[in-house]
Short mmCIF file of C-alpha atoms (C1' of nucleotides) in Angstrom, two decimals:
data_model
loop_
_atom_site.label_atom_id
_atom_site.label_comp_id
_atom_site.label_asym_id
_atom_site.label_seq_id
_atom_site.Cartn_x
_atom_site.Cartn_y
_atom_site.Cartn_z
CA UNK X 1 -30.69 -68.84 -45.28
CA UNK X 2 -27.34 -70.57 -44.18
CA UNK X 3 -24.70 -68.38 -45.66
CA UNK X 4 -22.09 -71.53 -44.86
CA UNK X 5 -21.92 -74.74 -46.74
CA UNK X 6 -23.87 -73.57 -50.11
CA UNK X 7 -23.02 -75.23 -52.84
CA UNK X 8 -20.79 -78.25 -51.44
CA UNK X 9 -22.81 -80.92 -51.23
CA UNK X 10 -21.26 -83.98 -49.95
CA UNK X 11 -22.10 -87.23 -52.45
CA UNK X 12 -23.95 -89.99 -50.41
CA UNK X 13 -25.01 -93.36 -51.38
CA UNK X 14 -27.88 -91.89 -54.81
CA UNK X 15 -24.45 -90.05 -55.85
CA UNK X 16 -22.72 -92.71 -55.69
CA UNK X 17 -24.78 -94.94 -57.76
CA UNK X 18 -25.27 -92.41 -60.33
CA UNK X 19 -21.52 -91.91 -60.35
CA UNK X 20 -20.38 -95.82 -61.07
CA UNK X 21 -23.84 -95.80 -63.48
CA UNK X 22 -22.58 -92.74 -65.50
CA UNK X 23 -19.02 -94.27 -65.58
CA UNK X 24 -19.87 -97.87 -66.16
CA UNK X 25 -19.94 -97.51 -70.25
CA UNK X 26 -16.98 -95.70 -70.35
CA UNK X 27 -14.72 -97.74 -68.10
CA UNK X 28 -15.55 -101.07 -68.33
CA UNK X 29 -13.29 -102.72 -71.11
CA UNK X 30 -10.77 -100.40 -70.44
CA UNK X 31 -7.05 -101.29 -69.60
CA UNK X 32 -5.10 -99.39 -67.27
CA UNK X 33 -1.47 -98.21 -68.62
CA UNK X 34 -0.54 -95.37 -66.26
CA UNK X 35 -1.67 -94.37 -63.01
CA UNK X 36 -0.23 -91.36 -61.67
CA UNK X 37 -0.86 -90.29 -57.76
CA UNK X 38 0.21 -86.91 -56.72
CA UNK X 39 -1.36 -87.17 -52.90
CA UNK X 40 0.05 -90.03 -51.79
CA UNK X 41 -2.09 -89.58 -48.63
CA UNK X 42 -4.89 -90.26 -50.44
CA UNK X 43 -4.13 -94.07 -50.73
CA UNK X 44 -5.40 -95.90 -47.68
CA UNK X 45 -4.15 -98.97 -48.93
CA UNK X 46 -1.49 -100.20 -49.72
CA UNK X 47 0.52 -99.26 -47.55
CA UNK X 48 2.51 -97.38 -50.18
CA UNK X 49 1.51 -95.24 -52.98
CA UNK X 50 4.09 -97.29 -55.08
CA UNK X 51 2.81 -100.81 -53.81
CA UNK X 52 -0.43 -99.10 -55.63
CA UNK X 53 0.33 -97.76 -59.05
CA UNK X 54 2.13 -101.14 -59.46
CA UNK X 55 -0.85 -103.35 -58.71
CA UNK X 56 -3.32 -101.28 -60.86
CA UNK X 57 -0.88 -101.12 -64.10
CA UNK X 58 -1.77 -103.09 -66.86
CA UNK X 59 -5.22 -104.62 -65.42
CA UNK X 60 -8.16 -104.64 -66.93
CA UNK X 61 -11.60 -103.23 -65.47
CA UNK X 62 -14.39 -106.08 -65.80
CA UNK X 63 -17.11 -104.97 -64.07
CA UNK X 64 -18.46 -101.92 -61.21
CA UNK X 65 -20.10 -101.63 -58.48
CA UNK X 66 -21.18 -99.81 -55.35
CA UNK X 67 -20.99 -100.60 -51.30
CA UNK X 68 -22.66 -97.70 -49.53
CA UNK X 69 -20.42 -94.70 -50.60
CA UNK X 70 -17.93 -96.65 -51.88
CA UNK X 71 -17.68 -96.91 -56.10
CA UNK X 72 -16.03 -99.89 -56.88
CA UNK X 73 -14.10 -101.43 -60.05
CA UNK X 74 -13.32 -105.16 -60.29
CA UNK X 75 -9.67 -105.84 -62.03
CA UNK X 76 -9.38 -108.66 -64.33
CA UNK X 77 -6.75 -109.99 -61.74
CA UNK X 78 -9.13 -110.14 -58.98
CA UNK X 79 -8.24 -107.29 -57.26
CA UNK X 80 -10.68 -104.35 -56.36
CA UNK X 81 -10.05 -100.81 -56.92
CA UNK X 82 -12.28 -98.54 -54.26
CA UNK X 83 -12.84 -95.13 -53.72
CA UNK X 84 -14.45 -93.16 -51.37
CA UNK X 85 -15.09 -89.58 -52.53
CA UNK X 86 -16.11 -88.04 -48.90
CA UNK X 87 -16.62 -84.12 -48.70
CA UNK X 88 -15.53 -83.09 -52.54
CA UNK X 89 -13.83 -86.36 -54.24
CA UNK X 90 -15.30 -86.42 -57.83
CA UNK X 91 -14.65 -88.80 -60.78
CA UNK X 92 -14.09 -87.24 -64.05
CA UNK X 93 -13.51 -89.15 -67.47
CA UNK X 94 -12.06 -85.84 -68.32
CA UNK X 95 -9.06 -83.98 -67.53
CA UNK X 96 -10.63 -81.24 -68.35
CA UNK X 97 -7.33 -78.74 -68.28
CA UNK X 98 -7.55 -78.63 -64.32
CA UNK X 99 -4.82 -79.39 -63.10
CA UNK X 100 -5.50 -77.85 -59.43
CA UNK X 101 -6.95 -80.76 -56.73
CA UNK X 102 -6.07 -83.60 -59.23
CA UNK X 103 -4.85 -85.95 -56.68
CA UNK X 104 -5.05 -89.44 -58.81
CA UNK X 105 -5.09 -90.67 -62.78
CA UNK X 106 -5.74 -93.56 -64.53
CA UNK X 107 -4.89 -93.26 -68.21
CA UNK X 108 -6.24 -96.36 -70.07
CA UNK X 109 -4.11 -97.99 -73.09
CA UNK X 110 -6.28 -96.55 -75.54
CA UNK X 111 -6.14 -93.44 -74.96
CA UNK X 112 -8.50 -90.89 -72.16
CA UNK X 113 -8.80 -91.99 -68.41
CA UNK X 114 -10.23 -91.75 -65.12
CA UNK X 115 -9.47 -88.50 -62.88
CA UNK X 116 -9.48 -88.46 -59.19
CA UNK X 117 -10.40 -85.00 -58.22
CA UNK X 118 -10.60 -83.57 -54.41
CA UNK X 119 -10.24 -80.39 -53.12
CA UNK X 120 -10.58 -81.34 -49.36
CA UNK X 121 -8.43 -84.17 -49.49
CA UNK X 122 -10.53 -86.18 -47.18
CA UNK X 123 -11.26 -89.51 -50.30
CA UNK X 124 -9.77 -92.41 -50.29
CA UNK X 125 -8.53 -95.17 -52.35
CA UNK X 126 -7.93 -98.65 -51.95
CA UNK X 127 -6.55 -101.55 -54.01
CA UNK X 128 -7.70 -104.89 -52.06
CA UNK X 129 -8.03 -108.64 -53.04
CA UNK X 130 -10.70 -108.97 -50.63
CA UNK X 131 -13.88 -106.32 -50.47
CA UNK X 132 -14.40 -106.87 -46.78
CA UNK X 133 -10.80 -104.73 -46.17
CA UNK X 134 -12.35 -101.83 -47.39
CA UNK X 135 -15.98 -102.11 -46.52
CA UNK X 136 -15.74 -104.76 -43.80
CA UNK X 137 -17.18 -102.07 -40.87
CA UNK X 138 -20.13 -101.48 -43.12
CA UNK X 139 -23.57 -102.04 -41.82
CA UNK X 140 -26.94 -103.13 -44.22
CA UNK X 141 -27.75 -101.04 -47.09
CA UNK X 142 -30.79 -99.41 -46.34
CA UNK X 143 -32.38 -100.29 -49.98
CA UNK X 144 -31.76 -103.61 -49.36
CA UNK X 145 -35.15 -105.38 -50.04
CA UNK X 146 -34.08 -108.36 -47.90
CA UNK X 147 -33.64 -105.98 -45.10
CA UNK X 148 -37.66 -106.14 -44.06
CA UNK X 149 -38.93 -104.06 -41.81
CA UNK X 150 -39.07 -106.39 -38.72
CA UNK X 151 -35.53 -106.20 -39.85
CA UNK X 152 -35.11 -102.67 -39.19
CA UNK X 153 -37.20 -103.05 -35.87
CA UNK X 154 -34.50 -105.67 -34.35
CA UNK X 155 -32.19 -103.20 -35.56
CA UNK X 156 -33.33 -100.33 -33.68
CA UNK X 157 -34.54 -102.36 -30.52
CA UNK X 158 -30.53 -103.18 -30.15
CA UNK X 159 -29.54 -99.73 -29.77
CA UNK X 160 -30.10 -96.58 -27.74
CA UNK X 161 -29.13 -92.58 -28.37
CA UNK X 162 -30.01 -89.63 -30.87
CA UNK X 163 -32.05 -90.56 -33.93
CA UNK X 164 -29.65 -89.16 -36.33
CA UNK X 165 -26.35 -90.05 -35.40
CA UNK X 166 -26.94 -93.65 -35.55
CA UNK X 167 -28.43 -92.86 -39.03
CA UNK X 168 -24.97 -91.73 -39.79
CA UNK X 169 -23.25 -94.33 -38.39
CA UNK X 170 -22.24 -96.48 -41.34
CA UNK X 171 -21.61 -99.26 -39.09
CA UNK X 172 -25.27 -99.19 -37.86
CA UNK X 173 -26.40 -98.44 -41.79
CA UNK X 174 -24.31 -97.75 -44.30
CA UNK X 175 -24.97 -94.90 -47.40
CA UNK X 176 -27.09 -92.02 -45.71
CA UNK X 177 -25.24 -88.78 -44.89
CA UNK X 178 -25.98 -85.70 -43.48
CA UNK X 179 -28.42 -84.31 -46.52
CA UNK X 180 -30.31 -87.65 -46.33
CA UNK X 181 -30.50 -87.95 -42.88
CA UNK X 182 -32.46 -84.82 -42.61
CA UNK X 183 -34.83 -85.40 -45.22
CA UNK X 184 -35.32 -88.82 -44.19
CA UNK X 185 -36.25 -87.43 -40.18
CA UNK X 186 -38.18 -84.93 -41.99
CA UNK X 187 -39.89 -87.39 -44.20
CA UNK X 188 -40.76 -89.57 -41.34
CA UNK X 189 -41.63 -86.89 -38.43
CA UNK X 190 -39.12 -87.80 -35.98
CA UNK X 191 -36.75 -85.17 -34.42
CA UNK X 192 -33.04 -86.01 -34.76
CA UNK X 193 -32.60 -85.97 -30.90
CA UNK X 194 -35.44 -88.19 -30.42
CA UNK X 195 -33.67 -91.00 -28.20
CA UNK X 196 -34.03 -94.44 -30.19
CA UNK X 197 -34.68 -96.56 -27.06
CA UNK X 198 -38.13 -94.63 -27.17
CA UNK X 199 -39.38 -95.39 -30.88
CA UNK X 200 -42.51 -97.56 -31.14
CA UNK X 201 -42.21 -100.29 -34.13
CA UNK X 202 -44.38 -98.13 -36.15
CA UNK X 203 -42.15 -95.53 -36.27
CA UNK X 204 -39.24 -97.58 -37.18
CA UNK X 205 -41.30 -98.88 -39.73
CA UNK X 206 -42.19 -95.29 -41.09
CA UNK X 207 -38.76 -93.99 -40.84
CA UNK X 208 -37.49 -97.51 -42.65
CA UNK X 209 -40.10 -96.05 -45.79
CA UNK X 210 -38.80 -92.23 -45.49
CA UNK X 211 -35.33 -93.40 -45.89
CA UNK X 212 -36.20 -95.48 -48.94
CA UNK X 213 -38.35 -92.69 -50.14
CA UNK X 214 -35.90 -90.27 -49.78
CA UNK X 215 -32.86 -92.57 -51.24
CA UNK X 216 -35.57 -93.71 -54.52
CA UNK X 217 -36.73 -90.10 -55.40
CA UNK X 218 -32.92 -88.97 -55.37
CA UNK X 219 -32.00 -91.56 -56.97
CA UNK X 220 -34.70 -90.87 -59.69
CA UNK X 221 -33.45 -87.49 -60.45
CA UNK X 222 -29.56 -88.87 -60.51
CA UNK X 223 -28.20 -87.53 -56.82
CA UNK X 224 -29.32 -84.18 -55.42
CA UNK X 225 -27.01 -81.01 -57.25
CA UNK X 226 -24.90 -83.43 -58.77
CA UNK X 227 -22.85 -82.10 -62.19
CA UNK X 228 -21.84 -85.44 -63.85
CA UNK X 229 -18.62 -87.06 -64.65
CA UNK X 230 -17.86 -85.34 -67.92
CA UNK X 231 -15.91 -82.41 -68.75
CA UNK X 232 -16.74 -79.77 -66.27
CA UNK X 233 -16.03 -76.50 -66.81
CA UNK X 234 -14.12 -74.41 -63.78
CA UNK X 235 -16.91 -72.71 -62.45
CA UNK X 236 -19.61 -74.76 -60.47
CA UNK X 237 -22.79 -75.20 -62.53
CA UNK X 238 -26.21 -74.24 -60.93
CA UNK X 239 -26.22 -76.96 -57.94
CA UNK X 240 -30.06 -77.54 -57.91
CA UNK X 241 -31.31 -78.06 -54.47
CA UNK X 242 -34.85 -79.00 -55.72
CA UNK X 243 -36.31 -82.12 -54.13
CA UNK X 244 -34.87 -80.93 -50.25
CA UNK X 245 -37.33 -79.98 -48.01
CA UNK X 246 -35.22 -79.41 -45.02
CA UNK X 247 -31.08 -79.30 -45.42
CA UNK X 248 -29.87 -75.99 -46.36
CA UNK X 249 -33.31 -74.63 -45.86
CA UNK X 250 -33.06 -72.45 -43.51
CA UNK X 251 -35.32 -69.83 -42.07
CA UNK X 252 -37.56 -71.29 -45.64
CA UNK X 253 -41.05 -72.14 -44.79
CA UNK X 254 -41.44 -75.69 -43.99
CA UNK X 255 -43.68 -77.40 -47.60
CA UNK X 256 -45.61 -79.10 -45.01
CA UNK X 257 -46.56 -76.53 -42.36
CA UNK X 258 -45.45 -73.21 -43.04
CA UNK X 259 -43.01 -73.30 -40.16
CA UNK X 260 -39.75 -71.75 -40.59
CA UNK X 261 -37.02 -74.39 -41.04
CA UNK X 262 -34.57 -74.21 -38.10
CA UNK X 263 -31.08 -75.54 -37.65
CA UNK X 264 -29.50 -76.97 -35.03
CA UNK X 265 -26.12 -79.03 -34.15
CA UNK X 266 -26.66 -82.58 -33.65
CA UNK X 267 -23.10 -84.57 -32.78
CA UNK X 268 -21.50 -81.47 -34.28
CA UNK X 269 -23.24 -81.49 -37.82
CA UNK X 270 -25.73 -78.96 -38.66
CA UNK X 271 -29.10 -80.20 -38.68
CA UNK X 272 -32.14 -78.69 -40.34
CA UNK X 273 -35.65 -79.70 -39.42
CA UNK X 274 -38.95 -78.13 -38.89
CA UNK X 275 -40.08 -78.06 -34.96
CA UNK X 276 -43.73 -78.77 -35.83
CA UNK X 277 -43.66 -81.72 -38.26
CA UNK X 278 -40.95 -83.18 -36.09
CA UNK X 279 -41.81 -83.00 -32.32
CA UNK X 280 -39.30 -83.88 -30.05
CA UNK X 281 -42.07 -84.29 -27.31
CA UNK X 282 -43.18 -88.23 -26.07
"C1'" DC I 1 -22.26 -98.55 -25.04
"C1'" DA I 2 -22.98 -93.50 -25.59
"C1'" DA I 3 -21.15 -89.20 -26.66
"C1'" DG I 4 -17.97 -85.64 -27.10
"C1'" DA I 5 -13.34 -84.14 -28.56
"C1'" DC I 6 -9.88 -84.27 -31.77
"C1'" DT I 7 -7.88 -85.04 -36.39
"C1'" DC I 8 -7.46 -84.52 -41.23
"C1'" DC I 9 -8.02 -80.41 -45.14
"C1'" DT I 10 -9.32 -76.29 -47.80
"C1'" DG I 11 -11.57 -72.22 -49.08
"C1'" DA I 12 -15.35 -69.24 -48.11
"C1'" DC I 13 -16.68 -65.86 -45.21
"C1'" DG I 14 -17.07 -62.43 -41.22
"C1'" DG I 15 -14.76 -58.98 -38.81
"C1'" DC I 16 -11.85 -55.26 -38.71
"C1'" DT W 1 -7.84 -53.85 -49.85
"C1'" DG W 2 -6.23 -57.47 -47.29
"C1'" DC W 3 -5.02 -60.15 -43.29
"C1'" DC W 4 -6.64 -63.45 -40.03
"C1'" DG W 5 -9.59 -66.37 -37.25
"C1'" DT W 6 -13.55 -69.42 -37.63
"C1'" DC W 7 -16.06 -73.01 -39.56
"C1'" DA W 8 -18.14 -77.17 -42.29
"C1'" DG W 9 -18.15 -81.87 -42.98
"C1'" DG W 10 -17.26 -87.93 -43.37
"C1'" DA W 11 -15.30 -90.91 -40.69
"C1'" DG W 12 -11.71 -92.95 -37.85
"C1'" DT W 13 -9.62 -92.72 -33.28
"C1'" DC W 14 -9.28 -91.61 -28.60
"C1'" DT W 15 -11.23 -90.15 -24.11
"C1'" DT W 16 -14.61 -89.60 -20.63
#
DNA sequence: CAAGACTCCTGACGGC
DNA sequence: TGCCGTCAGGAGTCTT
């Protein structure tokens, strides 16, 4: 058992979605009066933290949506509001009486709001009139049913390296993180160092269904150890793990084989797999 | 183009 | 008990 990283699970692209779902109802309608920030940092654009609060006050949020790991809310003006939650960013309709790692607020006319939490200090937020300033880098999403899989074969035929860093390479594809990318090599049988160059078409293809697998089922169950976007109380809640077979794992016996799970650094992220469901060997 | 280093951050944890 | 060094991790940037 990996005594580091318990309990932090970074949101990727199912946490996402189930984030902007969960908040749709409650935000949609809603006009912004007062938006506080109190990490300027965290603002990647505009330029100033200012130049932000100003654009944002007094619009209206029409509609949501997601890009990869990116929650989005259209203004009534046109503009875009993104954010990017990264290692801990979390989106709370509640303040919730915590007033430690609050780092952003949007406090509608009527009364209640939108909370930018982040301990780590690594999110982002954006105010754009044009999506592509934001999310321009991003590659296809990998649910994408008009991505086929001869698609995803071109894809890979382009490019050569380790398996799982170009899996994390939002430019390449954009919405899988380290948690998925694990499950997904697990899900397929591919080691992570497996170089891509040497990947026969029908093991793109299977790796194309494990990621979509992997992204549906967590998706399903609403993002793996994921709280909500309610009130939460100070404490962390019991952050399920169920439905990983591989990340944080460690030293478990692989559900397939019995193995032991092992971890290993891959491009300097810890990476769990199991040695005999995912041979590295030709 | 690939791949590693470095950066940004904080808090948990090991060692003593 | 408490100080202190190490480390994780998403992603952009820089270097080799």
């Amino acid at each position: 058992m990996s005594k580091r990283g318990r309990g932090c699970l970074v949101p990727e692209l199912p946490e996402v979605e189930t984030i902007v779902r969960e908040l749709t109802p409650y935000v949609v309608g809603q006009t912004i009066q007062a938006v506080r920030v109190s990490w300027s940092h965290a603002v990647a654009w505009p330029e100033s933290a200012e130049a932000f609060c100003v654009g944002l006050q007094g619009r209206r949020i029409d509609r949501t949506g997601r890009r990869a790991k990116f929650a989005l809310f259209y203004l009534d003006d046109g503009q875009i509001l993104v954010v990017h939650l990264r290692m801990s960013g979390q989106l709370l309709l509640s303040l919730a009486g915590r007033p430690a790692h609050l780092r952003a607020s949007w406090e509608w006319a009527g009364g209640g709001g939108l909370y930018f939490y982040d301990q780590r200090k690594f999110g982002r937020l954006w105010l754009v009139g044009d999506l592509e300033q934001a999310t321009g880098h991003l590659g296809p999403e990998p649910l994408d049913e008009s991505l086929t899989a001869d698609d995803w074969v071109a894809l890979f035929q382009r490019r050569r390296g380790r398996l799982k860093p170009l899996l994390l390479d939002q430019r390449f594809i954009a919405g899988l993180g380290n948690i998925y990318a694990d499950e997904s090599l697990f899900l397929a049988g591919l080691h992570p160092l497996r170089r891509v160059e040497t990947l026969a078409p029908d093991e793109v293809i299977r790796l194309r269904e494990a990621v979509q697998a992997v992204l549906r089922q967590a998706l399903a169950q609403h993002g793996t150890s994921f709280d909500g976007v309610f009130v939460r109380p100070e404490g962390e809640q019991g952050r399920q793990q169920e439905g990983l077979r591989v990340y944080q794992q460690t030293g478990l016996p692989c559900v397939r084989c019995g193995a032991p799970i092992q971890r290993i650094m891959v491009g300097g992220r810890g990476t769990h797999l199991c040695l005999r469901c995912q041979p590295l060997s030709k």
